[in-house]
Structures are given as structure tokens and as C-alpha cells.
mmCIF file of C-alpha atoms in Angstrom:
data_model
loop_
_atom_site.group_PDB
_atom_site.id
_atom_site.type_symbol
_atom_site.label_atom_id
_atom_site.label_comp_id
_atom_site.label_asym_id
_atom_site.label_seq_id
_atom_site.Cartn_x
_atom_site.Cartn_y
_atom_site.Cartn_z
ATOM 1 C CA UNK A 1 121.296 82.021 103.399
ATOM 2 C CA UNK A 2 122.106 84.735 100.826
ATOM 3 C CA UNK A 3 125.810 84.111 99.429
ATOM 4 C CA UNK A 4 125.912 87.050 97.313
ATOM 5 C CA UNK A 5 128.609 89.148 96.662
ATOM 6 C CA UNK A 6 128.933 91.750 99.555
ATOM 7 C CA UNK A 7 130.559 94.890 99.799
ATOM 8 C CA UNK A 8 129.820 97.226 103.219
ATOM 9 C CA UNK A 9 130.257 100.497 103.471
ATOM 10 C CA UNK A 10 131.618 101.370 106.603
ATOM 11 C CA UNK A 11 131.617 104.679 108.431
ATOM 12 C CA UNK A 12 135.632 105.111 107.764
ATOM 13 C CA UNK A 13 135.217 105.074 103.832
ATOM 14 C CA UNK A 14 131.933 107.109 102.900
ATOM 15 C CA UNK A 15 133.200 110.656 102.784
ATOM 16 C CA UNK A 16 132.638 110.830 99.125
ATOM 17 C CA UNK A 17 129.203 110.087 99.425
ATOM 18 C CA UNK A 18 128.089 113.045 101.580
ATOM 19 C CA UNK A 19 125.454 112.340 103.918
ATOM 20 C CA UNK A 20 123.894 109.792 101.687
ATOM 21 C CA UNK A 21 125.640 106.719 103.147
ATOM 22 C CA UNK A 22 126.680 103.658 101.658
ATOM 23 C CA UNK A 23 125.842 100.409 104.235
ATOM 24 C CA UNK A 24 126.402 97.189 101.765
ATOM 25 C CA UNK A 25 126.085 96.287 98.441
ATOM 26 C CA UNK A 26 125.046 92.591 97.422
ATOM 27 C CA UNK A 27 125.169 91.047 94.076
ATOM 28 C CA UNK A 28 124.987 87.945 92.011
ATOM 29 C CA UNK A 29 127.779 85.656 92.302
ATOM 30 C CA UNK A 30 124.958 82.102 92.438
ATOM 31 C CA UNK A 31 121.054 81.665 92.454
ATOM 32 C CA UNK A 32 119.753 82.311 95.706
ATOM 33 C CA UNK A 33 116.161 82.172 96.783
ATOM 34 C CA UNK A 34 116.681 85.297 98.911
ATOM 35 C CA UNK A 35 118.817 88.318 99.563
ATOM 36 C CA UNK A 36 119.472 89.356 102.802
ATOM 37 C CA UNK A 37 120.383 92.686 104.586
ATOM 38 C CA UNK A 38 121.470 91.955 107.856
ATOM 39 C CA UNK A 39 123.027 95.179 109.568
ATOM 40 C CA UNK A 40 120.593 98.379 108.373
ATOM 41 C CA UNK A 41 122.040 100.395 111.093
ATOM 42 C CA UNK A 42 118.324 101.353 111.865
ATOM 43 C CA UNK A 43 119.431 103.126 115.429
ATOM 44 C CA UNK A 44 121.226 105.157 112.893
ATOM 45 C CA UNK A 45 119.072 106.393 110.483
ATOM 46 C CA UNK A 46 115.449 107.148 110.105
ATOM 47 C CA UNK A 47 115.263 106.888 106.493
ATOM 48 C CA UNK A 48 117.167 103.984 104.280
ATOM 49 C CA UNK A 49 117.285 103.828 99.924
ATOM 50 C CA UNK A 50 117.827 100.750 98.461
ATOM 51 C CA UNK A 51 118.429 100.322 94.700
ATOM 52 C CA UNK A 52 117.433 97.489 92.411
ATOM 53 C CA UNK A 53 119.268 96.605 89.843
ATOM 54 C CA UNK A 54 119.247 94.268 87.065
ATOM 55 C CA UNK A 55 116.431 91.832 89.276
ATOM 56 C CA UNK A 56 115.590 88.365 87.325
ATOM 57 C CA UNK A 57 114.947 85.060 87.938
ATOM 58 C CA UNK A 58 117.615 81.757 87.195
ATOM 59 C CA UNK A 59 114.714 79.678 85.558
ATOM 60 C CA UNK A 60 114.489 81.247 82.173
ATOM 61 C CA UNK A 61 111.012 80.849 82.435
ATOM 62 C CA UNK A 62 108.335 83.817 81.249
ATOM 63 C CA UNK A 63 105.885 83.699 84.422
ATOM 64 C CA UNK A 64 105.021 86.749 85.834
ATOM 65 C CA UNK A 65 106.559 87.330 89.363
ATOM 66 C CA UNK A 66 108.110 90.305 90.951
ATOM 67 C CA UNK A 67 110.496 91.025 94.051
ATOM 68 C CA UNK A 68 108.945 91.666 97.241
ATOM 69 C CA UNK A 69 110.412 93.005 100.702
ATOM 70 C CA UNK A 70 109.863 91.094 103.718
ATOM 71 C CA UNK A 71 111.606 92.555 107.231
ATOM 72 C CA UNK A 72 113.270 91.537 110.333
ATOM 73 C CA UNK A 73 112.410 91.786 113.779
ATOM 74 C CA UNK A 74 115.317 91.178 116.406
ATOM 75 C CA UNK A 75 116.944 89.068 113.561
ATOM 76 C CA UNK A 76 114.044 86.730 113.295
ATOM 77 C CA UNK A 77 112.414 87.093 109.723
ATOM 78 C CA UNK A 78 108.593 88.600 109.602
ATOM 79 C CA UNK A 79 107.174 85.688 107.574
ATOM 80 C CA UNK A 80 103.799 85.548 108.516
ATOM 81 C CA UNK A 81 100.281 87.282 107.029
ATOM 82 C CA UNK A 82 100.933 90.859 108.573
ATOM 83 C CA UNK A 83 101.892 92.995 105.447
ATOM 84 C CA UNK A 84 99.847 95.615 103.700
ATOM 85 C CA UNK A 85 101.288 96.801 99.956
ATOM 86 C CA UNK A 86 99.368 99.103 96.872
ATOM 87 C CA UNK A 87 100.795 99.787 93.857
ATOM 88 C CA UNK A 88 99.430 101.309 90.319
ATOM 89 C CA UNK A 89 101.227 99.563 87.014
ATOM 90 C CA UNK A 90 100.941 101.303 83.982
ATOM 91 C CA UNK A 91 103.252 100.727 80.695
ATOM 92 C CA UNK A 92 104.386 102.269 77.253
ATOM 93 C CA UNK A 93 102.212 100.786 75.058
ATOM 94 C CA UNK A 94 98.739 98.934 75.133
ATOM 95 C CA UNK A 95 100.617 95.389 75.052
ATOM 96 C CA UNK A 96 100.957 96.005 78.830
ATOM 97 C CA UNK A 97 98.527 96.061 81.724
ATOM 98 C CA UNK A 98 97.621 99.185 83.524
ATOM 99 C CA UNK A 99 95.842 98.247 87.009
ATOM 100 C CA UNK A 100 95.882 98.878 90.825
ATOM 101 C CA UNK A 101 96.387 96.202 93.464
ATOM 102 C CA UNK A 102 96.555 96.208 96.854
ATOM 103 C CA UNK A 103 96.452 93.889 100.088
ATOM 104 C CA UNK A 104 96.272 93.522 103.518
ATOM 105 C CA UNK A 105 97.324 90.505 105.437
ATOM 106 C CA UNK A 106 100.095 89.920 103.055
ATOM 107 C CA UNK A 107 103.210 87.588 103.181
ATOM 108 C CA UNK A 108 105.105 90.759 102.159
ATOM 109 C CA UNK A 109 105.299 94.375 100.579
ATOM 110 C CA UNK A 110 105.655 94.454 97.138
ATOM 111 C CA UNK A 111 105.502 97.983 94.582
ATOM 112 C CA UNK A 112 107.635 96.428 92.123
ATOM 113 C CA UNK A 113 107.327 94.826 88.233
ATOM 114 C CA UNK A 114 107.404 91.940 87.025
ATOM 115 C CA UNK A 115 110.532 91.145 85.389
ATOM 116 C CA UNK A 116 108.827 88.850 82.578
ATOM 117 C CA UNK A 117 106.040 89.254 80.885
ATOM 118 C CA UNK A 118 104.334 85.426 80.226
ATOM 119 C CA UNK A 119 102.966 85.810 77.011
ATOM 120 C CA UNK A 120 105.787 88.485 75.198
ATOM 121 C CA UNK A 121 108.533 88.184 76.597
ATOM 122 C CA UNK A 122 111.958 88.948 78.837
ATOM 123 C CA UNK A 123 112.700 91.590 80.895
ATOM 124 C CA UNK A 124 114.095 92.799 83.964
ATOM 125 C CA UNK A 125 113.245 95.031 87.303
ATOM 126 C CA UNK A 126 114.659 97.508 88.086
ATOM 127 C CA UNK A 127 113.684 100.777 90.890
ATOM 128 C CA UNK A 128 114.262 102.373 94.432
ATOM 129 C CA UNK A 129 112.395 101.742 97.513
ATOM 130 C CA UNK A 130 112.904 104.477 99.951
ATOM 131 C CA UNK A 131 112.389 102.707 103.429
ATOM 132 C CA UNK A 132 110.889 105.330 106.877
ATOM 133 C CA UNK A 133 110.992 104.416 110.596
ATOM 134 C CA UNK A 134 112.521 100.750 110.318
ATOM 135 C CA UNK A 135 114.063 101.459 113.514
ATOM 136 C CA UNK A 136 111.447 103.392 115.584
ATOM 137 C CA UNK A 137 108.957 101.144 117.492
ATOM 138 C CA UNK A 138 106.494 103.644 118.358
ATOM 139 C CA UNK A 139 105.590 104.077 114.135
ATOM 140 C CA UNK A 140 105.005 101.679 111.346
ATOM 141 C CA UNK A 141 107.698 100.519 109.586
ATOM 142 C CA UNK A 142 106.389 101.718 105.794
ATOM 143 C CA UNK A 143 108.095 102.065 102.348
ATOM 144 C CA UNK A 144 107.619 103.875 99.164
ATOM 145 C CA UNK A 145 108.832 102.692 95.894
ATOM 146 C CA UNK A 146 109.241 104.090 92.296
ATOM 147 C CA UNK A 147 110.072 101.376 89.577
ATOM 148 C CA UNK A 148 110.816 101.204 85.813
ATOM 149 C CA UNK A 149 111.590 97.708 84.384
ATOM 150 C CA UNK A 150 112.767 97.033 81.422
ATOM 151 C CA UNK A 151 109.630 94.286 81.304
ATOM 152 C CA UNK A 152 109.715 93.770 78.394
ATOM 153 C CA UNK A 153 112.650 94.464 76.683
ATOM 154 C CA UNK A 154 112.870 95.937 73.643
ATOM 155 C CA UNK A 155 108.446 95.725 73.458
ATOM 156 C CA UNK A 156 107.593 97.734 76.247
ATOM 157 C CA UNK A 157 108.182 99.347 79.873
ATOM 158 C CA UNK A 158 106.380 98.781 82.920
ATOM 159 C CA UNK A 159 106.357 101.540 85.251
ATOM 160 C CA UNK A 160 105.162 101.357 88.875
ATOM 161 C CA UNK A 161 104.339 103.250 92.095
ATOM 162 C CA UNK A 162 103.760 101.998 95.087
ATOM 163 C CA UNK A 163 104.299 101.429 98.746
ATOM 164 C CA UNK A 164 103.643 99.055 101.846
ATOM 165 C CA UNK A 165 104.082 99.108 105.152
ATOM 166 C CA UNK A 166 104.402 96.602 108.128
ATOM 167 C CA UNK A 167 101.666 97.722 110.253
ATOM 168 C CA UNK A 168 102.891 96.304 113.854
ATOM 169 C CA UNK A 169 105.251 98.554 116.032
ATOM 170 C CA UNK A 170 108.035 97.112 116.719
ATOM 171 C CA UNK A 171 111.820 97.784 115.764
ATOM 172 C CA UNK A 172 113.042 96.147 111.904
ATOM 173 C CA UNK A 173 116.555 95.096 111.782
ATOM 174 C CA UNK A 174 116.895 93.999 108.604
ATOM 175 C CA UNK A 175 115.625 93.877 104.805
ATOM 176 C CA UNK A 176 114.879 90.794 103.064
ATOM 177 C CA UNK A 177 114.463 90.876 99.015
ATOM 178 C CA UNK A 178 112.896 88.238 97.350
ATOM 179 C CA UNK A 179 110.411 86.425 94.844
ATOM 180 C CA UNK A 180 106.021 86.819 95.680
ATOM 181 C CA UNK A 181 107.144 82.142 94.917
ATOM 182 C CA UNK A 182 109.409 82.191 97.915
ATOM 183 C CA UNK A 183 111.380 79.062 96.307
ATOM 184 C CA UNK A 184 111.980 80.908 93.078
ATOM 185 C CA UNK A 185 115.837 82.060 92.681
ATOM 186 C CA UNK A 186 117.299 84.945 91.315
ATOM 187 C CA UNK A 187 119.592 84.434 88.262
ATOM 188 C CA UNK A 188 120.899 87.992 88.234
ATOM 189 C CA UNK A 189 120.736 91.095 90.666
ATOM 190 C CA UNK A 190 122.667 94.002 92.580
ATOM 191 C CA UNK A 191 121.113 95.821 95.318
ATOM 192 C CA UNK A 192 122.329 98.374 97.472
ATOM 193 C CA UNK A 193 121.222 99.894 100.782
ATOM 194 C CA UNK A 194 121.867 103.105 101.766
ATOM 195 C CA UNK A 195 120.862 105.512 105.213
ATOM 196 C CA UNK A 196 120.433 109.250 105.145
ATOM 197 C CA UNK A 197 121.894 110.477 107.728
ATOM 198 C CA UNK A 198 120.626 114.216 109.358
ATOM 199 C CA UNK A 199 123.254 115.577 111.796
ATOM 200 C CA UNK B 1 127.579 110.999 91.461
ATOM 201 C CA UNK B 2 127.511 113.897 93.477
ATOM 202 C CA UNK B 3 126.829 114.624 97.405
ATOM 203 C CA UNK B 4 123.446 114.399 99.160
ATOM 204 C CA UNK B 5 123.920 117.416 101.944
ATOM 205 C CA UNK B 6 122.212 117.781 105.457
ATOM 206 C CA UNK B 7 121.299 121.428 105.523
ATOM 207 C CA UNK B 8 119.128 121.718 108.280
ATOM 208 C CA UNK B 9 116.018 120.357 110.262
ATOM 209 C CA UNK B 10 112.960 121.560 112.620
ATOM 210 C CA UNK B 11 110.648 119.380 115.014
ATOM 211 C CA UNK B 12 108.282 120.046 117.483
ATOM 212 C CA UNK B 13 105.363 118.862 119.292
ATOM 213 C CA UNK B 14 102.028 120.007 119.600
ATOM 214 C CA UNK B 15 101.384 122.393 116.940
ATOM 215 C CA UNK B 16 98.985 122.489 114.003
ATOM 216 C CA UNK B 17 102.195 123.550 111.480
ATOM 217 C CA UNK B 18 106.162 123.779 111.222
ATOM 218 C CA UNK B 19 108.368 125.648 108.845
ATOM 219 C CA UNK B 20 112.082 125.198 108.505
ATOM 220 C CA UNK B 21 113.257 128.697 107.377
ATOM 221 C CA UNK B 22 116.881 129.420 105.544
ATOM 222 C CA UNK B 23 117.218 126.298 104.194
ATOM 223 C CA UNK B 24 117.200 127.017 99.938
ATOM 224 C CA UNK B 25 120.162 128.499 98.979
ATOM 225 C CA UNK B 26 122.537 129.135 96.405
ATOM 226 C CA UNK B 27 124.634 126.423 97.138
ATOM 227 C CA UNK B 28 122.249 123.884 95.710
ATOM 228 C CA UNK B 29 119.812 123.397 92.698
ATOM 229 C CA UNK B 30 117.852 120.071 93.763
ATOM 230 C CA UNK B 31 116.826 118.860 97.716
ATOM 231 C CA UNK B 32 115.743 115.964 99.384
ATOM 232 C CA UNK B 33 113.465 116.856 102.405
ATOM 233 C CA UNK B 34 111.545 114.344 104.768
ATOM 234 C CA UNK B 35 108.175 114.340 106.879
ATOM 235 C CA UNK B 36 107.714 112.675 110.120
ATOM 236 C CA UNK B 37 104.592 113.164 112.231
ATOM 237 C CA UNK B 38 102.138 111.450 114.619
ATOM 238 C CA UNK B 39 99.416 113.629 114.861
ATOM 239 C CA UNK B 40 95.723 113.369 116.993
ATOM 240 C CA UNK B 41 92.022 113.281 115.771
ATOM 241 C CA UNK B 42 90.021 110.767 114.545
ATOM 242 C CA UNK B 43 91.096 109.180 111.034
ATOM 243 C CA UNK B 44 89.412 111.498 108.570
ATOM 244 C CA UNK B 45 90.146 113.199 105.059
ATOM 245 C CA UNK B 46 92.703 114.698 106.381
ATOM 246 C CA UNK B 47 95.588 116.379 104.866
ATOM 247 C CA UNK B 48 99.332 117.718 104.857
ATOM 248 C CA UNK B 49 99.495 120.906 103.583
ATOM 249 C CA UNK B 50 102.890 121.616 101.966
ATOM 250 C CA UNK B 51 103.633 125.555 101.248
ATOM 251 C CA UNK B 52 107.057 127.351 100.518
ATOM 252 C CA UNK B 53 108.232 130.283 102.331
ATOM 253 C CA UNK B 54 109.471 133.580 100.196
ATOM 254 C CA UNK B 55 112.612 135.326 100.494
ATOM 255 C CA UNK B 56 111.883 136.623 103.015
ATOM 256 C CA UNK B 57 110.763 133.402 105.090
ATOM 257 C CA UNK B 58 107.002 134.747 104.507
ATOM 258 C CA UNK B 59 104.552 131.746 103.968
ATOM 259 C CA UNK B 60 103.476 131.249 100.143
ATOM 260 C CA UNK B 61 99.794 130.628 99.796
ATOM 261 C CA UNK B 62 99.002 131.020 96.205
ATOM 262 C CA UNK B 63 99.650 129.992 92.377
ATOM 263 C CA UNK B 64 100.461 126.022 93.272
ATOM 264 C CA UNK B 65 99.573 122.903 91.233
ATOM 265 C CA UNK B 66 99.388 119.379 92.310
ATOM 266 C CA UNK B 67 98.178 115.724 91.554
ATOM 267 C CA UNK B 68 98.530 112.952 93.582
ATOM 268 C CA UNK B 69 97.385 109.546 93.660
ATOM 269 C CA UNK B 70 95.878 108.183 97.363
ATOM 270 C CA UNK B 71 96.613 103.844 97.154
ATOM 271 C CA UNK B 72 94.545 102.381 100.257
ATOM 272 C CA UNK B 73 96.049 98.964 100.457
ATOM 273 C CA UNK B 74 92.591 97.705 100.374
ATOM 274 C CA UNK B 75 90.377 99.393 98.668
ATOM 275 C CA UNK B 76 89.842 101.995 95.434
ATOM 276 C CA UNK B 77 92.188 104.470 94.912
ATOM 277 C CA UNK B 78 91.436 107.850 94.578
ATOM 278 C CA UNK B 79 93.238 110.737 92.451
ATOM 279 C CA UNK B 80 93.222 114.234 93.595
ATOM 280 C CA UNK B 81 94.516 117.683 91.213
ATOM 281 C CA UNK B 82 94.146 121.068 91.535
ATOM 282 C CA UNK B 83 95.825 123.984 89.161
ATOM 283 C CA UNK B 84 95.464 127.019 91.088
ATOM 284 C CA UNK B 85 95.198 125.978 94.859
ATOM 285 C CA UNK B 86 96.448 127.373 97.457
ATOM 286 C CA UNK B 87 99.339 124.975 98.824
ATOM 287 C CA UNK B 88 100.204 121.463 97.671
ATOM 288 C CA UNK B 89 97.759 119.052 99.227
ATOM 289 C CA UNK B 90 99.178 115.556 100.175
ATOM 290 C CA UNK B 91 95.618 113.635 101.619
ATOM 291 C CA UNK B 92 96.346 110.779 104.045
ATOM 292 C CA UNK B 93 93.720 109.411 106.329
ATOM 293 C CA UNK B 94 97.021 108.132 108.367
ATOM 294 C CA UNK B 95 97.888 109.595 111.734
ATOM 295 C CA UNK B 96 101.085 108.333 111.410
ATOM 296 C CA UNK B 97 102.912 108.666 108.501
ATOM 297 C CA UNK B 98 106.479 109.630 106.657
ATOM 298 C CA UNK B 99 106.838 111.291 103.398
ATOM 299 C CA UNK B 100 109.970 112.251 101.214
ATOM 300 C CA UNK B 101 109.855 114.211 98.683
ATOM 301 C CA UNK B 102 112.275 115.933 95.903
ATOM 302 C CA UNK B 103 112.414 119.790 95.385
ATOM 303 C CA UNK B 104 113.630 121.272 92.136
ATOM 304 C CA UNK B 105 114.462 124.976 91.631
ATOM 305 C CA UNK B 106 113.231 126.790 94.859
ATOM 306 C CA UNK B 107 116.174 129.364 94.922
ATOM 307 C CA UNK B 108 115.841 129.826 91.257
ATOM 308 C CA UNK B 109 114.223 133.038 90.978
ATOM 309 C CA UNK B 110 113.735 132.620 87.434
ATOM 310 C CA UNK B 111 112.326 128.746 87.679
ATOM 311 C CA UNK B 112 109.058 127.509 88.801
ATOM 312 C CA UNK B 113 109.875 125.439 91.699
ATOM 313 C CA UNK B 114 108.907 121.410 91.684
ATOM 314 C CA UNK B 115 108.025 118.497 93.725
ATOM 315 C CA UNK B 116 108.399 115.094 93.215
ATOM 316 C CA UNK B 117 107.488 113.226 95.972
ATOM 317 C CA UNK B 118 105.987 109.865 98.014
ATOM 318 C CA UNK B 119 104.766 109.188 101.403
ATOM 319 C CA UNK B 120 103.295 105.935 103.309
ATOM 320 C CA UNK B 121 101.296 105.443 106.813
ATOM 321 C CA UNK B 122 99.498 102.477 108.455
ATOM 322 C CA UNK B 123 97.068 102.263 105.864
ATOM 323 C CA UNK B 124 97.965 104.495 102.810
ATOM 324 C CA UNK B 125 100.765 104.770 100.197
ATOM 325 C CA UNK B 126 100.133 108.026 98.051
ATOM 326 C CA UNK B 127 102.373 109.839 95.526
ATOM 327 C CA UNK B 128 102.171 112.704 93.293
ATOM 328 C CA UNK B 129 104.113 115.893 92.056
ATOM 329 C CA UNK B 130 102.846 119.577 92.665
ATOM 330 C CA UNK B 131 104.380 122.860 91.603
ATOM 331 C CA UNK B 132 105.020 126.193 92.447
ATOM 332 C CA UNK B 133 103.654 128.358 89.781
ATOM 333 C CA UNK B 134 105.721 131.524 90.233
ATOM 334 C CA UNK B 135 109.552 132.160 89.326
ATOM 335 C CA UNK B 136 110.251 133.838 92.090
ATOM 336 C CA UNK B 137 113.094 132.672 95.134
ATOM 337 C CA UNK B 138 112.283 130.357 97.756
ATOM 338 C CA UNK B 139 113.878 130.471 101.478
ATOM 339 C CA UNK B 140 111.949 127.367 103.207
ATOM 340 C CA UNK B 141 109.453 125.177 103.260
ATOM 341 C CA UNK B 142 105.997 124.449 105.796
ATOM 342 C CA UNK B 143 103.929 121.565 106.422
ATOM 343 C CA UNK B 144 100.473 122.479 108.012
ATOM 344 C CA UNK B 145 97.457 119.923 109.106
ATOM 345 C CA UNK B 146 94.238 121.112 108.087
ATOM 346 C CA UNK B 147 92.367 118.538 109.945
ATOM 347 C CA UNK B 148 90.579 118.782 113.391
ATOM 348 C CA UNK B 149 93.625 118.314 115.784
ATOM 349 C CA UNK B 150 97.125 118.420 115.880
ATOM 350 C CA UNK B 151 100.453 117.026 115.280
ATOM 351 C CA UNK B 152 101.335 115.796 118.626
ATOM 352 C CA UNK B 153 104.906 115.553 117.181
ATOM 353 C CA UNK B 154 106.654 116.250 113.688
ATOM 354 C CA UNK B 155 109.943 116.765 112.366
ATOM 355 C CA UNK B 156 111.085 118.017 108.648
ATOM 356 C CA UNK B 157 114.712 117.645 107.441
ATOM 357 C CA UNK B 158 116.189 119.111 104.211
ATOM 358 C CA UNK B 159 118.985 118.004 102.064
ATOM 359 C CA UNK B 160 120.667 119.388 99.232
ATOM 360 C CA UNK B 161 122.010 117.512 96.073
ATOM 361 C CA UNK B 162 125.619 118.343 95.568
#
């Protein structure tokens, strides 16, 4: 279980942020293997952005891995080979790779960097995902995602767009956000979920 | 950070296009707006056709640029640009789909108008930016299907950035 930091935004304090509304903030407070986003308030809204900041992993170690999404269905995690993700990576100087990748029967969606690069150096991820139709089970559940890391820092940037989407129909109740190694931990991270709400 | 603003929405069902009229104003230099469909026909190169409306709500088909990237989860990807077209062409081979997109400048009659935008189905993610190559004011903005069939349902909503 996640035991990060949380801060909700409820309906009663959110004024400030238009229609653009705040539903929970988590960040670091211990390595966790996972971060968790529990109440999405998908009956509410048809479109959700989360932020990424600051993603990186507790090990200190250089290996390439990035964050990935995985989703909830009636508050059982989606775990299993049913994901479909492409993104295109391109970066600020030749040191990085530039590439597509994509998959089908994936463990999870993933558009983001790497927030190490193995053979120069440290970095972190950073981006937005904007989320459509988590709570509509008569559509996809999809996402589209921008991100910049600072991969590596101080040698180059890593850019990458993307998307994924969870081809089944069914209704997503919540967000998970975590490593393509399930058992690696994140050292440092603040995330932030947000719904757009039309009326 | 400022306000993001619900100005106003259309859906429908049914129809090969859908406009939401009256929603660029003054009152705001940068919008958020949202696609939703489910439309009919057979999966095909098939595309969303994204045109502004004038000032006086009049459809705009003429002097826009675009390039956008189509990423099949499984296979190649494929770019697509044009400099002189006549709407901003987002391909999906997706029936079902949602797309979001930013706006930059439409009321700014002395501002080329922008979009930055990305969009996702069942089996495509594709992005890409396209412009309106004319400073001239913008009232509203239309999504049309040029394929063989119909959106059997679609709804676009517009916010503005405070």
C-alpha cells in the first residue's frame, strides 16, 4: 500500500482553482513500490490531469526504467497482459536515443522517460498525462501524455509523446503509478490528480 | 496559477459534423477544448477534421497548417503535414476516440491562431500542432468526419485559461 503523503482536494476548498479541480495530491514521505489513486471521482468527470513531478527511483542505481500507469476496475487492480501504449523519445543532443515503441498485450501504459540514463548518468521524470473516459464503460479508457525529464541532468533532455489505452470497456476507478520492475521503489516523487469539470 | 473556465459545450448524435459557436471571446487568450465521439463505418483512414468558425460563426476552410504524428501501438508510425490545407487533419483509424487539445490566440484578430493538441482511441495515440494561418478573429470551433459514415454520437467542450 502507498503511504505517501496525501493531500485531497475536496469539493468545499477548490474555488480558486476554477473548473480545473484539485482531487489529491501524493508525495514522498518513504520508498514505496507503488502510488495509488484511490477516489478519481470518475462519475464526475470525463477527463482527469495528473502531474509528475520529480519521479526517481530509491536504489541509486543508473538502469533505465520509467513510470508506468496501471488502472482499477471496481477497486481490484488491472494487472494482467491487457494494455496497449506508443510513445516517440527524442532528446537534446545525440548522446540520447531517439526511437518509437509500442505494445499490445502489455502489463501497463507507459509514454514516459526514463529517469536514468545507464551509461551517463542521473536524472529525473517529469510530465502530464491527461486521462479520457476512465469512468464511461461503453469507451476505452485511453490516455495521452507529454513528458520532459530532466534524464540526464545537466547532459541532456529526453522528451516524449505518447499515449495508451486500456482497451476493455468497463468502468476505471482508480490510477496506479509505478515502475515497468514492479518491485522497484520510488526514492522521490509528487503527483497530483486533477478532473475537469464541464457544467 | 490562474483559472481553467467552462465556457460552453455542444453534443449530438448522428451527424457527420458539430460546431460550438460563441465560444472565443475577449475574456480569454488561451482554451482547453475536448473531443468525444463514437462514430460508424468500417475502420479506415479516416479522419477528424478540425476547422474554426469566423466572426461571424461562418466555417473557416482555408490558409491552415498542421503536422501530426499517428503512434499505432503496434506497428510503424506514420507522420502526416500539410502547409496550406484546408482544415487541420487529426487521422485516427479509431471509431472511438477522445482528443484534447490547446488553442492559442483565436480572438486575437491580429494573431495567427494555434493548436497544440493529443488524442487516443482503441488502437491509436496521435499528436501534433496545426495553425491557423490568418490574423483574423475567431468565434468557434467544428469537428467534421470525412470518412464514409457518421458520428453516431459526439460532444466538444471548451475552456478558457484564466
Amino acid at each position: 500500500m502507498p503511504i505517501g503523503q496525501a493531500k485531497f482536494g475536496l469539493l468545499g476548498g477548490i474555488a480558486d482553482l476554477g473548473r480545473l479541480e484539485l482531487i489529491q495530491t501524493q508525495e514522498h514521505s518513504g520508498d514505496v513500490t507503488e502510488v495509488d489513486f484511490t477516489d478519481i471521482k470518475e462519475d464526475i468527470y470525463h477527463t482527469h490531469l495528473m502531474t509528475l513531478q520529480n519521479m526517481d527511483r530509491g536504489d541509486g542505481l543508473l538502469t533505465d526504467y520509467r513510470p508506468t500507469i496501471q488502472l482499477f476496475e471496481s477497486g481490484v487492480i488491472e494487472d494482467g497482459a491487457v494494455y496497449s501504449w506508443a510513445l516517440r523519445s527524442f532528446t537534446t543532443t545525440s548522446l540520447g536515443t531517439s526511437s518509437d515503441a509500442g505494445a499490445t498485450s502489455a502489463e501497463y501504459i507507459t509514454g514516459f522517460t526514463d529517469a536514468d540514463d545507464t551509461s551517463v548518468g542521473d536524472g529525473v521524470s517529469n510530465g502530464i498525462v491527461w486521462f479520457y473516459d476512465l469512468g464511461n464503460s461503453s469507451k476505452p479508457s485511453s490516455c495521452s501524455t507529454i513528458q520532459a525529464s530532466g534524464a540526464v541532468t545537466g547532459v541532456y533532455t529526453q522528451v516524449r509523446y505518447g499515449g495508451g489505452a486500456l482497451p476493455q470497456l468497463s468502468v476505471v476507478d482508480g490510477i496506479r503509478v509505478r515502475w515497468e520492475l514492479a518491485t522497484l521503489e520510488f526514492g522521490s516523487y509528487e503527483i497530483s490528480l486533477y478532473g475537469l469539470k464541464a457544467e | 496559477m490562474g483559472k481553467l473556465e467552462f465556457i460552453k459545450s455542444a453534443t449530438d448524435t448522428n451527424v457527420t459534423s458539430l460546431e460550438v459557436t460563441d465560444c472565443f471571446t475577449a475574456d480569454y487568450e488561451v482554451y482547453y477544448a475536448t473531443l468525444d465521439f463514437v462514430r460508424s463505418g468500417t475502420n479506415a483512414t479516416q479522419a477528424n477534421l478540425l476547422t474554426f468558425l469566423d466572426s461571424t460563426n461562418t466555417n473557416i476552410t482555408a490558409n491552415y497548417g498542421y503536422a501530426s504524428l499517428q503512434q499505432n501501438w503496434a506497428s510503424t508510425y506514420s507522420e502526416r503535414r500539410d502547409n496550406a490545407h484546408s482544415d487541420i487533419t487529426w487521422v485516427t483509424y479509431d471509431n472511438i476516440g477522445s482528443w484534447g487539445g490547446w488553442i492559442i490566440n483565436p480572438y486575437n484578430s491580429a494573431a495567427y491562431t494555434y493548436v497544440n493538441s493529443g488524442g487516443t482511441g482503441d488502437t491509436y495515440h496521435w499528436a501534433g500542432s496545426g495553425t491557423h494561418q490568418s490574423a483574423e478573429t475567431l468565434k468557434g470551433i467544428k469537428f467534421t468526419f470525412n470518412g464514409t459514415g457518421q458520428y453516431d454520437s459526439i460532444t466538444i467542450k471548451v475552456w478558457g485559461v484564466k
